[in-house]
């Protein structure tokens, strides 16, 4: 975690997706800083610069990573001199209820939804059960971690992370199936919440996006869903919004939300 310079009118935390290192968000973080917004992103424990690359030794699961994000918010809230916005990508948008969300001015989720396999888009709906029930367990048994990069299915992940995520993705209520007590945390989120999603997301369908956000109070959430054409680009997908060459998207979509 690299501390930002606490200047500017606002503060942003970028909370990463699953199997995505903080350096992926550096272009957006740098752009936000250029707009006068103090910006911080981080790696979950045992991952990226927070680890030594030995994922088989990492005992963290998804809940532990969610607590890491909560701890980062606690630290930022104690340091920041300006209102804080949570920008959560995918997993980063799912774990908001684990945090002290009342300390936030607002939250923006980007490509965040339920991972339940039956709501997956296209062919992924048929591939997912094989991944969760066969490929992932076998790979972990032989390597000690999930070698997603070598398999070209997701990225590398610690073993307990993949095991817990698998259980979530096989349950209709996703994380709430294993953690039903979180329903009260979701219901208690009364800060402004904006969901940004894209119709060409290869990992999450519109149904997936709605399933996650329906757990939040309806009165304070705003659902924004874009086609690539609406934003004058050919493709966005699950990760494309954060690419270094997408400054026009950030100006078009994020600037109004952060103004």
CSV table of C-alpha atoms in Angstrom, one decimal:
chain,number,residue,atom,x,y,z
A,1,UNK,CA,0.0,0.0,0.0
A,2,UNK,CA,1.4,3.4,-1.0
A,3,UNK,CA,0.1,6.3,1.1
A,4,UNK,CA,-1.3,9.1,-1.0
A,5,UNK,CA,-0.6,12.8,-0.5
A,6,UNK,CA,-3.6,14.0,1.6
A,7,UNK,CA,-4.5,17.0,-0.5
A,8,UNK,CA,-7.4,17.9,-2.7
A,9,UNK,CA,-11.1,18.1,-2.3
A,10,UNK,CA,-11.8,14.3,-2.2
A,11,UNK,CA,-10.3,11.0,-1.3
A,12,UNK,CA,-10.7,7.7,-3.2
A,13,UNK,CA,-9.9,4.1,-2.3
A,14,UNK,CA,-9.7,1.7,-5.2
A,15,UNK,CA,-10.6,-1.8,-3.9
A,16,UNK,CA,-9.3,-4.5,-6.3
A,17,UNK,CA,-11.0,-7.4,-8.0
A,18,UNK,CA,-10.2,-11.0,-7.3
A,19,UNK,CA,-6.8,-12.2,-8.7
A,20,UNK,CA,-6.0,-8.6,-9.7
A,21,UNK,CA,-2.9,-6.8,-8.4
A,22,UNK,CA,-2.9,-3.2,-7.4
A,23,UNK,CA,-0.6,-2.1,-10.2
A,24,UNK,CA,-3.5,-2.8,-12.6
A,25,UNK,CA,-5.3,0.2,-11.2
A,26,UNK,CA,-2.2,2.5,-11.3
A,27,UNK,CA,-3.4,4.4,-14.4
A,28,UNK,CA,-6.8,5.3,-12.9
A,29,UNK,CA,-5.1,6.1,-9.6
A,30,UNK,CA,-2.7,8.4,-11.3
A,31,UNK,CA,-5.4,10.1,-13.3
A,32,UNK,CA,-7.5,10.7,-10.2
A,33,UNK,CA,-4.5,12.2,-8.5
A,34,UNK,CA,-4.1,14.5,-11.5
A,35,UNK,CA,-7.7,15.7,-10.9
A,36,UNK,CA,-6.7,16.7,-7.3
A,37,UNK,CA,-8.2,13.6,-5.7
A,38,UNK,CA,-6.1,11.8,-3.0
A,39,UNK,CA,-6.2,8.2,-4.2
A,40,UNK,CA,-5.0,4.9,-2.7
A,41,UNK,CA,-5.1,1.3,-3.9
A,42,UNK,CA,-3.6,-1.8,-2.3
A,43,UNK,CA,-2.9,-5.5,-2.5
A,44,UNK,CA,-4.8,-8.0,-0.3
A,45,UNK,CA,-2.6,-9.9,2.1
A,46,UNK,CA,-0.4,-12.5,0.6
A,47,UNK,CA,-0.9,-11.1,-2.9
A,48,UNK,CA,1.0,-8.7,-5.1
A,49,UNK,CA,3.3,-6.5,-3.1
A,50,UNK,CA,1.6,-7.7,0.1
A,51,UNK,CA,3.1,-11.2,-0.4
A,52,UNK,CA,6.2,-13.0,-1.5
A,53,UNK,CA,4.7,-14.9,-4.4
A,54,UNK,CA,4.3,-18.2,-2.5
A,55,UNK,CA,0.5,-18.5,-2.7
A,56,UNK,CA,0.4,-22.0,-1.4
A,57,UNK,CA,1.6,-20.6,1.9
A,58,UNK,CA,-1.2,-18.0,2.1
A,59,UNK,CA,-4.0,-19.1,4.4
A,60,UNK,CA,-6.4,-16.1,3.7
A,61,UNK,CA,-9.8,-16.7,2.3
A,62,UNK,CA,-12.3,-14.3,0.8
A,63,UNK,CA,-13.5,-13.1,4.2
A,64,UNK,CA,-10.0,-12.3,5.3
A,65,UNK,CA,-9.4,-10.3,2.1
A,66,UNK,CA,-12.7,-8.4,2.8
A,67,UNK,CA,-11.4,-7.6,6.2
A,68,UNK,CA,-8.2,-6.3,4.6
A,69,UNK,CA,-10.3,-3.9,2.6
A,70,UNK,CA,-12.1,-2.8,5.8
A,71,UNK,CA,-8.8,-2.2,7.5
A,72,UNK,CA,-7.6,0.0,4.7
A,73,UNK,CA,-10.8,2.1,4.9
A,74,UNK,CA,-10.3,2.4,8.7
A,75,UNK,CA,-6.7,3.7,8.1
A,76,UNK,CA,-7.7,6.1,5.3
A,77,UNK,CA,-10.6,7.4,7.4
A,78,UNK,CA,-8.2,8.3,10.1
A,79,UNK,CA,-5.8,10.0,7.8
A,80,UNK,CA,-7.9,11.7,5.1
A,81,UNK,CA,-8.9,15.3,5.5
A,82,UNK,CA,-11.6,15.1,2.8
A,83,UNK,CA,-14.7,12.9,2.1
A,84,UNK,CA,-13.9,9.3,1.1
A,85,UNK,CA,-15.3,7.4,-1.9
A,86,UNK,CA,-15.0,3.6,-2.2
A,87,UNK,CA,-14.5,2.5,-5.8
A,88,UNK,CA,-14.8,-1.3,-5.8
A,89,UNK,CA,-14.0,-3.4,-8.8
A,90,UNK,CA,-15.8,-6.8,-9.0
A,91,UNK,CA,-14.8,-8.4,-5.6
A,92,UNK,CA,-14.0,-4.9,-4.4
A,93,UNK,CA,-17.7,-4.0,-4.9
A,94,UNK,CA,-18.9,-7.2,-3.2
A,95,UNK,CA,-17.0,-6.7,0.1
A,96,UNK,CA,-18.3,-3.2,0.9
A,97,UNK,CA,-20.7,-4.5,3.7
A,98,UNK,CA,-17.7,-5.9,5.7
A,99,UNK,CA,-16.3,-2.3,6.2
A,100,UNK,CA,-17.2,0.7,8.2
A,101,UNK,CA,-19.2,2.0,5.3
A,102,UNK,CA,-20.8,4.8,7.3
A,103,UNK,CA,-17.4,6.5,7.1
A,104,UNK,CA,-17.8,6.9,3.4
A,105,UNK,CA,-19.3,9.7,1.4
A,106,UNK,CA,-20.4,7.3,-1.3
A,107,UNK,CA,-19.5,4.0,-2.9
A,108,UNK,CA,-19.1,3.2,-6.6
A,109,UNK,CA,-19.1,-0.5,-7.7
A,110,UNK,CA,-17.7,-1.3,-11.1
A,111,UNK,CA,-18.5,-4.7,-12.8
A,112,UNK,CA,-19.6,-6.1,-9.4
A,113,UNK,CA,-22.2,-8.7,-9.1
A,114,UNK,CA,-23.1,-12.2,-7.8
A,115,UNK,CA,-20.9,-15.0,-9.0
A,116,UNK,CA,-23.6,-17.6,-8.8
A,117,UNK,CA,-23.0,-19.9,-11.8
A,118,UNK,CA,-26.5,-20.0,-13.1
A,119,UNK,CA,-26.5,-16.3,-13.7
A,120,UNK,CA,-23.2,-16.3,-15.5
A,121,UNK,CA,-23.3,-15.0,-19.1
A,122,UNK,CA,-23.1,-17.2,-22.2
A,123,UNK,CA,-20.9,-20.3,-22.2
A,124,UNK,CA,-19.5,-19.4,-18.8
A,125,UNK,CA,-22.7,-20.8,-17.3
A,126,UNK,CA,-21.7,-24.2,-18.5
A,127,UNK,CA,-18.0,-23.9,-17.8
A,128,UNK,CA,-18.3,-22.6,-14.3
A,129,UNK,CA,-19.5,-25.8,-12.6
A,130,UNK,CA,-16.6,-27.7,-14.1
A,131,UNK,CA,-14.2,-25.1,-12.8
A,132,UNK,CA,-15.7,-25.0,-9.2
A,133,UNK,CA,-16.3,-28.7,-8.8
A,134,UNK,CA,-13.5,-30.3,-10.7
A,135,UNK,CA,-10.7,-28.2,-12.2
A,136,UNK,CA,-10.1,-25.9,-9.2
A,137,UNK,CA,-10.0,-28.7,-6.5
A,138,UNK,CA,-7.8,-30.9,-8.6
A,139,UNK,CA,-5.4,-28.1,-9.4
A,140,UNK,CA,-5.2,-27.1,-5.8
A,141,UNK,CA,-4.5,-30.7,-4.7
A,142,UNK,CA,-1.5,-31.0,-7.1
A,143,UNK,CA,0.0,-27.5,-6.8
A,144,UNK,CA,-1.1,-26.3,-3.4
A,145,UNK,CA,-2.7,-23.2,-4.8
A,146,UNK,CA,-5.0,-22.3,-7.8
A,147,UNK,CA,-2.7,-21.8,-10.8
A,148,UNK,CA,-5.1,-19.8,-12.8
A,149,UNK,CA,-2.5,-18.1,-15.0
A,150,UNK,CA,-1.1,-21.4,-16.2
A,151,UNK,CA,-4.7,-22.8,-16.8
A,152,UNK,CA,-5.7,-19.5,-18.5
A,153,UNK,CA,-8.8,-19.4,-16.3
A,154,UNK,CA,-8.8,-16.4,-13.9
A,155,UNK,CA,-5.5,-15.6,-12.2
A,156,UNK,CA,-3.4,-17.3,-9.5
A,157,UNK,CA,-5.1,-17.5,-6.1
A,158,UNK,CA,-4.4,-18.8,-2.6
A,159,UNK,CA,-6.0,-22.2,-1.9
A,160,UNK,CA,-8.5,-21.2,0.7
A,161,UNK,CA,-9.5,-18.2,-1.4
A,162,UNK,CA,-10.5,-20.4,-4.3
A,163,UNK,CA,-12.2,-22.9,-2.1
A,164,UNK,CA,-14.4,-20.4,-0.4
A,165,UNK,CA,-15.2,-18.6,-3.6
A,166,UNK,CA,-16.1,-21.9,-5.2
A,167,UNK,CA,-18.7,-22.5,-2.5
A,168,UNK,CA,-20.1,-19.0,-2.9
A,169,UNK,CA,-20.4,-19.4,-6.7
A,170,UNK,CA,-22.3,-22.6,-6.4
A,171,UNK,CA,-25.0,-21.1,-4.1
A,172,UNK,CA,-28.0,-19.1,-5.4
A,173,UNK,CA,-27.4,-16.5,-2.8
A,174,UNK,CA,-23.7,-16.3,-3.5
A,175,UNK,CA,-21.8,-15.0,-0.4
A,176,UNK,CA,-25.1,-14.6,1.6
A,177,UNK,CA,-25.6,-18.4,1.3
A,178,UNK,CA,-22.5,-19.0,3.5
A,179,UNK,CA,-22.8,-15.7,5.4
A,180,UNK,CA,-26.5,-15.0,5.9
A,181,UNK,CA,-25.7,-12.6,8.8
A,182,UNK,CA,-24.4,-10.2,6.2
A,183,UNK,CA,-27.9,-9.4,5.1
A,184,UNK,CA,-28.2,-6.9,7.9
A,185,UNK,CA,-25.0,-5.3,6.9
A,186,UNK,CA,-26.2,-4.9,3.3
A,187,UNK,CA,-29.5,-3.5,4.5
A,188,UNK,CA,-27.6,-1.0,6.8
A,189,UNK,CA,-25.8,0.6,3.8
A,190,UNK,CA,-27.5,4.0,3.5
A,191,UNK,CA,-24.7,6.0,1.8
A,192,UNK,CA,-25.2,6.8,-1.9
A,193,UNK,CA,-24.3,3.7,-3.9
A,194,UNK,CA,-23.7,3.7,-7.7
A,195,UNK,CA,-23.3,0.5,-9.7
A,196,UNK,CA,-21.5,0.8,-13.1
A,197,UNK,CA,-21.8,-2.2,-15.3
A,198,UNK,CA,-21.3,-3.0,-19.0
A,199,UNK,CA,-23.4,-5.1,-21.4
A,200,UNK,CA,-20.3,-6.9,-22.8
A,201,UNK,CA,-19.0,-8.0,-19.5
A,202,UNK,CA,-17.8,-11.6,-20.2
A,203,UNK,CA,-17.9,-12.6,-16.5
A,204,UNK,CA,-21.1,-11.0,-15.2
A,205,UNK,CA,-24.6,-10.7,-16.7
A,206,UNK,CA,-27.1,-8.0,-16.0
A,207,UNK,CA,-28.9,-10.6,-13.8
A,208,UNK,CA,-25.7,-11.1,-11.8
A,209,UNK,CA,-25.3,-7.3,-11.2
A,210,UNK,CA,-28.9,-6.9,-10.1
A,211,UNK,CA,-28.7,-10.0,-7.8
A,212,UNK,CA,-25.8,-8.4,-5.8
A,213,UNK,CA,-27.2,-4.9,-5.5
A,214,UNK,CA,-30.7,-6.0,-4.7
A,215,UNK,CA,-29.4,-6.7,-1.2
A,216,UNK,CA,-28.9,-3.0,-0.7
A,217,UNK,CA,-31.7,-0.5,0.2
A,218,UNK,CA,-33.4,0.5,-3.1
A,219,UNK,CA,-33.8,4.1,-2.1
A,220,UNK,CA,-30.1,5.0,-2.2
A,221,UNK,CA,-28.7,3.0,-5.1
A,222,UNK,CA,-28.3,4.0,-8.7
A,223,UNK,CA,-27.8,1.4,-11.4
A,224,UNK,CA,-25.9,2.6,-14.5
A,225,UNK,CA,-25.5,0.1,-17.3
A,226,UNK,CA,-23.7,1.0,-20.5
A,227,UNK,CA,-23.2,-0.5,-23.9
A,228,UNK,CA,-19.7,0.1,-25.4
A,229,UNK,CA,-21.3,2.1,-28.1
A,230,UNK,CA,-22.8,4.5,-25.6
A,231,UNK,CA,-19.3,5.3,-24.4
A,232,UNK,CA,-17.9,5.4,-27.9
A,233,UNK,CA,-15.6,2.4,-27.6
A,234,UNK,CA,-15.6,-1.0,-29.2
A,235,UNK,CA,-15.2,-3.1,-26.0
A,236,UNK,CA,-15.1,-2.7,-22.2
A,237,UNK,CA,-15.8,-6.1,-20.7
A,238,UNK,CA,-15.0,-6.9,-17.1
A,239,UNK,CA,-11.6,-5.2,-16.9
A,240,UNK,CA,-11.5,-2.7,-19.8
A,241,UNK,CA,-12.8,0.3,-17.9
A,242,UNK,CA,-9.4,0.5,-16.0
A,243,UNK,CA,-7.1,0.3,-19.0
A,244,UNK,CA,-4.6,3.2,-19.3
A,245,UNK,CA,-6.1,4.3,-22.7
A,246,UNK,CA,-9.6,4.8,-21.2
A,247,UNK,CA,-9.3,8.3,-19.8
A,248,UNK,CA,-12.2,9.4,-21.9
A,249,UNK,CA,-14.4,6.9,-20.0
A,250,UNK,CA,-13.2,8.1,-16.7
A,251,UNK,CA,-13.9,11.7,-17.7
A,252,UNK,CA,-17.3,10.8,-19.0
A,253,UNK,CA,-18.5,8.5,-16.3
A,254,UNK,CA,-16.5,9.1,-13.1
A,255,UNK,CA,-16.0,12.9,-13.2
A,256,UNK,CA,-19.8,13.6,-12.7
A,257,UNK,CA,-20.0,11.1,-9.9
A,258,UNK,CA,-17.0,12.5,-8.1
A,259,UNK,CA,-17.8,16.2,-8.6
